[in-house]
XYZ file of C-alpha atoms in Angstrom:
88
model
C 1.388 -35.789 -288.129
C 5.111 -34.272 -289.312
C 4.574 -31.469 -292.106
C 5.385 -28.296 -292.602
C 3.151 -25.424 -293.415
C 3.664 -24.047 -296.989
C 2.490 -21.312 -298.933
C 3.190 -20.598 -302.694
C 6.891 -18.766 -303.181
C 5.136 -16.937 -306.022
C 2.217 -15.652 -307.408
C -0.647 -13.526 -305.459
C 0.051 -15.333 -301.849
C -2.605 -12.758 -300.577
C -5.486 -15.551 -302.403
C -3.840 -18.400 -301.352
C -4.497 -19.887 -297.869
C -1.442 -21.474 -295.866
C -2.029 -25.339 -296.158
C -0.668 -28.576 -294.476
C 1.512 -30.649 -296.893
C 1.893 -34.048 -295.854
C 5.358 -36.017 -295.884
C 5.737 -39.578 -297.079
C 4.289 -42.515 -294.773
C 2.575 -45.803 -295.481
C -1.078 -45.937 -295.789
C -3.304 -48.383 -297.044
C -4.476 -46.984 -301.331
C -5.938 -47.780 -304.353
C -5.482 -46.878 -308.050
C -7.330 -43.712 -308.974
C -6.685 -42.205 -312.663
C -7.990 -39.225 -314.131
C -7.325 -36.902 -316.624
C -5.742 -33.210 -315.092
C -5.528 -30.002 -316.647
C -1.487 -28.815 -317.578
C -1.557 -26.123 -315.254
C -2.876 -28.471 -312.261
C -0.474 -30.961 -313.070
C 2.353 -28.363 -313.123
C 1.573 -27.356 -310.090
C 1.521 -30.875 -308.485
C 5.191 -31.122 -309.930
C 5.824 -27.980 -307.943
C 5.112 -29.320 -304.727
C 6.577 -32.750 -305.416
C 10.041 -30.955 -306.516
C 9.813 -30.183 -302.664
C 9.481 -33.300 -301.278
C 6.112 -33.666 -300.420
C 3.561 -36.589 -301.201
C 1.265 -36.184 -304.387
C -1.064 -38.852 -303.507
C -1.695 -37.565 -300.267
C -2.076 -34.105 -301.181
C -4.676 -34.931 -304.099
C -6.725 -37.023 -301.870
C -6.903 -34.541 -299.187
C -8.055 -32.120 -301.922
C -10.803 -34.547 -303.518
C -11.708 -34.914 -299.958
C -12.488 -31.249 -298.785
C -14.523 -31.200 -302.230
C -16.910 -34.005 -301.475
C -17.091 -32.734 -297.891
C -18.176 -29.095 -299.160
C -20.312 -31.079 -301.678
C -22.149 -32.822 -299.007
C -21.255 -36.126 -300.437
C -21.119 -38.599 -297.195
C -18.387 -40.426 -295.835
C -18.110 -44.010 -295.564
C -17.915 -45.919 -292.177
C -14.710 -47.394 -291.106
C -15.563 -50.308 -292.752
C -15.175 -47.923 -296.104
C -19.466 -48.822 -296.449
C -21.095 -45.771 -297.609
C -24.219 -44.827 -296.056
C -27.357 -46.733 -297.793
C -29.439 -43.842 -299.906
C -33.022 -43.632 -299.105
C -35.333 -44.593 -301.589
C -37.007 -41.605 -302.506
C -33.990 -40.047 -303.566
C -32.864 -42.739 -305.947
Protein backbone atom coordinates (compact mmCIF):
# COMPACT_ATOMS: atom_id res chain seq x y z
CA UNK A 1 0.00 0.00 0.00
CA UNK A 2 1.34 3.42 -0.94
CA UNK A 3 0.30 5.45 2.07
CA UNK A 4 2.20 7.94 4.11
CA UNK A 5 2.76 7.62 7.82
CA UNK A 6 1.29 10.43 9.80
CA UNK A 7 0.90 11.69 13.32
CA UNK A 8 -1.26 14.57 14.48
CA UNK A 9 0.41 17.95 14.08
CA UNK A 10 -1.36 19.39 17.09
CA UNK A 11 -2.43 18.04 20.44
CA UNK A 12 -0.56 15.60 22.64
CA UNK A 13 1.61 13.73 20.14
CA UNK A 14 3.20 11.73 22.98
CA UNK A 15 -0.11 9.86 23.37
CA UNK A 16 -0.88 9.37 19.67
CA UNK A 17 0.93 6.53 17.91
CA UNK A 18 1.90 6.83 14.25
CA UNK A 19 -0.69 5.21 12.01
CA UNK A 20 -0.84 4.55 8.30
CA UNK A 21 -3.55 6.58 6.60
CA UNK A 22 -4.71 4.89 3.40
CA UNK A 23 -4.89 6.48 -0.02
CA UNK A 24 -7.99 6.09 -2.20
CA UNK A 25 -8.45 2.85 -4.19
CA UNK A 26 -11.50 0.86 -5.31
CA UNK A 27 -12.81 -1.97 -3.14
CA UNK A 28 -16.18 -3.67 -2.63
CA UNK A 29 -18.12 -1.81 0.06
CA UNK A 30 -21.52 -1.86 1.74
CA UNK A 31 -23.32 1.11 3.25
CA UNK A 32 -22.88 1.56 7.02
CA UNK A 33 -24.60 4.39 8.85
CA UNK A 34 -24.23 5.53 12.43
CA UNK A 35 -24.01 8.66 14.51
CA UNK A 36 -20.70 9.86 15.91
CA UNK A 37 -19.71 12.47 18.46
CA UNK A 38 -19.02 15.91 17.01
CA UNK A 39 -15.40 15.64 18.17
CA UNK A 40 -14.98 12.38 16.23
CA UNK A 41 -16.42 13.97 13.10
CA UNK A 42 -14.03 16.91 13.51
CA UNK A 43 -11.08 14.50 13.65
CA UNK A 44 -12.30 12.63 10.56
CA UNK A 45 -12.74 15.94 8.74
CA UNK A 46 -9.16 16.84 9.70
CA UNK A 47 -7.74 13.77 7.95
CA UNK A 48 -10.19 14.12 5.02
CA UNK A 49 -8.92 17.68 4.35
CA UNK A 50 -5.44 16.23 4.04
CA UNK A 51 -6.53 13.90 1.22
CA UNK A 52 -7.02 10.66 3.12
CA UNK A 53 -9.93 8.25 2.69
CA UNK A 54 -12.49 8.32 5.49
CA UNK A 55 -14.29 5.04 4.72
CA UNK A 56 -11.07 2.96 4.79
CA UNK A 57 -9.88 4.72 7.93
CA UNK A 58 -13.17 4.02 9.74
CA UNK A 59 -13.25 0.42 8.46
CA UNK A 60 -9.73 -0.21 9.77
CA UNK A 61 -10.60 1.35 13.14
CA UNK A 62 -13.78 -0.72 13.54
CA UNK A 63 -11.94 -3.92 12.56
CA UNK A 64 -9.13 -3.19 15.04
CA UNK A 65 -11.71 -2.72 17.79
CA UNK A 66 -13.57 -5.93 16.82
CA UNK A 67 -10.27 -7.85 16.73
CA UNK A 68 -9.36 -6.60 20.20
CA UNK A 69 -12.81 -7.65 21.45
CA UNK A 70 -12.24 -11.19 20.15
CA UNK A 71 -14.92 -11.07 17.44
CA UNK A 72 -14.00 -13.66 14.77
CA UNK A 73 -13.42 -12.59 11.17
CA UNK A 74 -15.55 -13.97 8.33
CA UNK A 75 -14.14 -16.51 5.88
CA UNK A 76 -13.09 -15.57 2.34
CA UNK A 77 -16.77 -15.75 1.26
CA UNK A 78 -17.93 -13.30 3.94
CA UNK A 79 -19.53 -15.98 6.15
CA UNK A 80 -19.11 -15.77 9.88
CA UNK A 81 -18.16 -18.91 11.83
CA UNK A 82 -21.02 -20.82 13.43
CA UNK A 83 -21.66 -20.09 17.10
CA UNK A 84 -21.58 -23.29 19.21
CA UNK A 85 -25.08 -24.06 20.55
CA UNK A 86 -23.92 -23.65 24.18
CA UNK A 87 -23.01 -19.97 23.50
CA UNK A 88 -26.36 -18.72 22.17
